[in-house]
mmCIF file of C-alpha atoms in Angstrom:
data_model
loop_
_atom_site.group_PDB
_atom_site.id
_atom_site.type_symbol
_atom_site.label_atom_id
_atom_site.label_comp_id
_atom_site.label_asym_id
_atom_site.label_seq_id
_atom_site.Cartn_x
_atom_site.Cartn_y
_atom_site.Cartn_z
ATOM 1 C CA UNK A 1 -7.457 7.247 -5.897
ATOM 2 C CA UNK A 2 -5.391 5.858 -8.506
ATOM 3 C CA UNK A 3 -5.550 2.202 -7.001
ATOM 4 C CA UNK A 4 -9.585 2.638 -8.258
ATOM 5 C CA UNK A 5 -7.850 3.371 -11.640
ATOM 6 C CA UNK A 6 -6.929 0.307 -11.590
ATOM 7 C CA UNK A 7 -10.477 -2.363 -12.526
ATOM 8 C CA UNK A 8 -10.608 -3.395 -15.592
ATOM 9 C CA UNK A 9 -12.639 -5.620 -17.673
ATOM 10 C CA UNK A 10 -10.817 -8.765 -15.907
ATOM 11 C CA UNK A 11 -10.044 -7.042 -12.134
ATOM 12 C CA UNK A 12 -13.467 -5.214 -10.886
ATOM 13 C CA UNK A 13 -11.621 -2.872 -6.902
ATOM 14 C CA UNK A 14 -11.929 -4.205 -4.381
ATOM 15 C CA UNK A 15 -14.576 -1.354 -3.152
ATOM 16 C CA UNK A 16 -16.681 -2.134 -6.210
ATOM 17 C CA UNK A 17 -17.399 -5.440 -5.278
ATOM 18 C CA UNK A 18 -14.014 -7.126 -6.776
ATOM 19 C CA UNK A 19 -11.390 -9.405 -4.652
ATOM 20 C CA UNK A 20 -8.892 -7.775 -1.784
ATOM 21 C CA UNK A 21 -5.527 -7.662 -2.609
ATOM 22 C CA UNK A 22 -6.690 -8.968 -6.233
ATOM 23 C CA UNK A 23 -4.802 -6.511 -8.510
ATOM 24 C CA UNK A 24 -4.728 -6.256 -12.685
ATOM 25 C CA UNK A 25 -1.271 -7.572 -14.756
ATOM 26 C CA UNK A 26 0.712 -4.189 -15.555
ATOM 27 C CA UNK A 27 1.394 -5.666 -19.380
ATOM 28 C CA UNK A 28 -0.913 -8.873 -20.142
ATOM 29 C CA UNK A 29 -3.398 -8.019 -22.831
ATOM 30 C CA UNK A 30 -5.053 -5.550 -24.628
ATOM 31 C CA UNK A 31 -6.241 -4.607 -21.101
ATOM 32 C CA UNK A 32 -2.642 -3.973 -19.546
ATOM 33 C CA UNK A 33 -2.297 -0.930 -18.047
ATOM 34 C CA UNK A 34 1.365 0.495 -19.068
ATOM 35 C CA UNK A 35 3.739 0.923 -16.473
ATOM 36 C CA UNK A 36 7.217 2.091 -17.187
ATOM 37 C CA UNK A 37 8.238 -0.350 -14.850
ATOM 38 C CA UNK A 38 7.022 -3.935 -15.837
ATOM 39 C CA UNK A 39 7.158 -5.730 -12.595
ATOM 40 C CA UNK A 40 3.019 -6.483 -11.265
ATOM 41 C CA UNK A 41 2.407 -5.492 -7.316
ATOM 42 C CA UNK A 42 2.342 -9.221 -5.705
ATOM 43 C CA UNK A 43 4.597 -11.453 -7.100
ATOM 44 C CA UNK A 44 6.973 -9.091 -9.512
ATOM 45 C CA UNK A 45 8.737 -11.942 -10.932
ATOM 46 C CA UNK A 46 6.279 -14.594 -11.210
ATOM 47 C CA UNK A 47 7.572 -16.731 -9.121
ATOM 48 C CA UNK A 48 4.029 -17.922 -7.742
ATOM 49 C CA UNK A 49 2.818 -19.444 -10.465
ATOM 50 C CA UNK A 50 3.337 -23.074 -9.928
ATOM 51 C CA UNK A 51 2.388 -22.445 -5.906
ATOM 52 C CA UNK A 52 -1.136 -23.801 -4.793
ATOM 53 C CA UNK A 53 -4.476 -21.549 -3.973
ATOM 54 C CA UNK A 54 -3.834 -22.421 -0.796
ATOM 55 C CA UNK A 55 -0.674 -21.626 -0.160
ATOM 56 C CA UNK A 56 -0.854 -18.362 -2.429
ATOM 57 C CA UNK A 57 -3.606 -17.599 -0.334
ATOM 58 C CA UNK A 58 -1.835 -18.067 2.883
ATOM 59 C CA UNK A 59 1.027 -15.554 1.152
ATOM 60 C CA UNK A 60 -1.200 -13.441 0.794
ATOM 61 C CA UNK A 61 -3.387 -13.029 3.982
ATOM 62 C CA UNK A 62 0.617 -12.873 5.515
ATOM 63 C CA UNK A 63 1.445 -9.863 3.270
ATOM 64 C CA UNK A 64 -1.515 -8.317 4.592
ATOM 65 C CA UNK A 65 -0.649 -8.536 8.084
ATOM 66 C CA UNK A 66 2.974 -7.216 7.401
ATOM 67 C CA UNK A 67 1.875 -4.604 6.229
ATOM 68 C CA UNK A 68 -0.614 -4.024 9.369
ATOM 69 C CA UNK A 69 2.346 -4.484 11.310
ATOM 70 C CA UNK A 70 4.080 -2.220 10.115
ATOM 71 C CA UNK A 71 1.708 0.368 10.051
ATOM 72 C CA UNK A 72 1.177 -0.081 13.317
ATOM 73 C CA UNK A 73 4.425 0.080 14.030
ATOM 74 C CA UNK A 74 5.162 3.871 12.237
ATOM 75 C CA UNK A 75 1.830 4.805 14.662
ATOM 76 C CA UNK A 76 3.826 3.905 17.494
ATOM 77 C CA UNK A 77 7.099 5.607 16.314
ATOM 78 C CA UNK A 78 4.386 8.819 15.366
ATOM 79 C CA UNK A 79 3.038 8.536 19.075
ATOM 80 C CA UNK A 80 6.142 8.320 20.497
ATOM 81 C CA UNK A 81 7.553 11.420 19.443
ATOM 82 C CA UNK A 82 4.108 13.263 19.753
ATOM 83 C CA UNK A 83 3.607 12.418 23.234
ATOM 84 C CA UNK A 84 6.570 11.101 25.407
ATOM 85 C CA UNK A 85 5.230 7.838 27.497
ATOM 86 C CA UNK A 86 2.450 6.365 25.071
ATOM 87 C CA UNK A 87 4.993 4.296 23.582
ATOM 88 C CA UNK A 88 6.910 2.845 27.223
ATOM 89 C CA UNK A 89 9.525 0.366 25.040
ATOM 90 C CA UNK A 90 10.176 3.208 23.107
ATOM 91 C CA UNK A 91 10.711 6.137 26.125
ATOM 92 C CA UNK A 92 14.349 7.302 25.435
ATOM 93 C CA UNK A 93 14.619 5.207 21.413
ATOM 94 C CA UNK A 94 12.870 7.984 19.346
ATOM 95 C CA UNK A 95 13.521 12.132 20.229
ATOM 96 C CA UNK A 96 10.381 14.156 21.104
ATOM 97 C CA UNK A 97 8.646 16.328 17.733
ATOM 98 C CA UNK A 98 7.521 19.738 19.615
ATOM 99 C CA UNK A 99 5.803 20.472 15.678
ATOM 100 C CA UNK A 100 2.774 19.675 13.783
ATOM 101 C CA UNK A 101 2.734 16.357 12.957
ATOM 102 C CA UNK A 102 -0.276 16.612 10.307
ATOM 103 C CA UNK A 103 1.385 19.104 8.814
ATOM 104 C CA UNK A 104 1.332 17.509 5.624
ATOM 105 C CA UNK A 105 -2.210 17.750 5.688
ATOM 106 C CA UNK A 106 -3.037 21.045 7.100
ATOM 107 C CA UNK A 107 -1.850 22.657 3.759
ATOM 108 C CA UNK A 108 -3.162 22.042 0.311
ATOM 109 C CA UNK A 109 1.286 22.402 -0.735
ATOM 110 C CA UNK A 110 0.394 20.970 -4.716
ATOM 111 C CA UNK A 111 -2.997 23.424 -4.804
ATOM 112 C CA UNK A 112 -1.049 26.595 -3.876
ATOM 113 C CA UNK A 113 0.838 26.615 -7.310
ATOM 114 C CA UNK A 114 -2.716 26.865 -8.724
ATOM 115 C CA UNK A 115 -3.860 28.980 -6.525
ATOM 116 C CA UNK A 116 -6.151 25.831 -5.350
#
């Protein structure tokens, strides 16, 4: 995928033995990754450059946990729409959905134009 291309000589992707949550800068050095927006993933305005390593690590951990909570929330809404009563707090909050929730993954819309 796209993230696996973010391996440079200085940064190894975490699936290949690198540090989780560590991304290369888009613009630094000869090995910078060309990007139309010159902002980095975690700290786009470089506000953490004077922070201690412990504080950076705790904030990165909080960022990862926030992402996990967001994914759980989205799946909660999806579950509440597809299986009535599965999430009691969302009863009557979200409308029922009787379609196929995995429809985007069933048909290869990108490949249709190329007969794939």
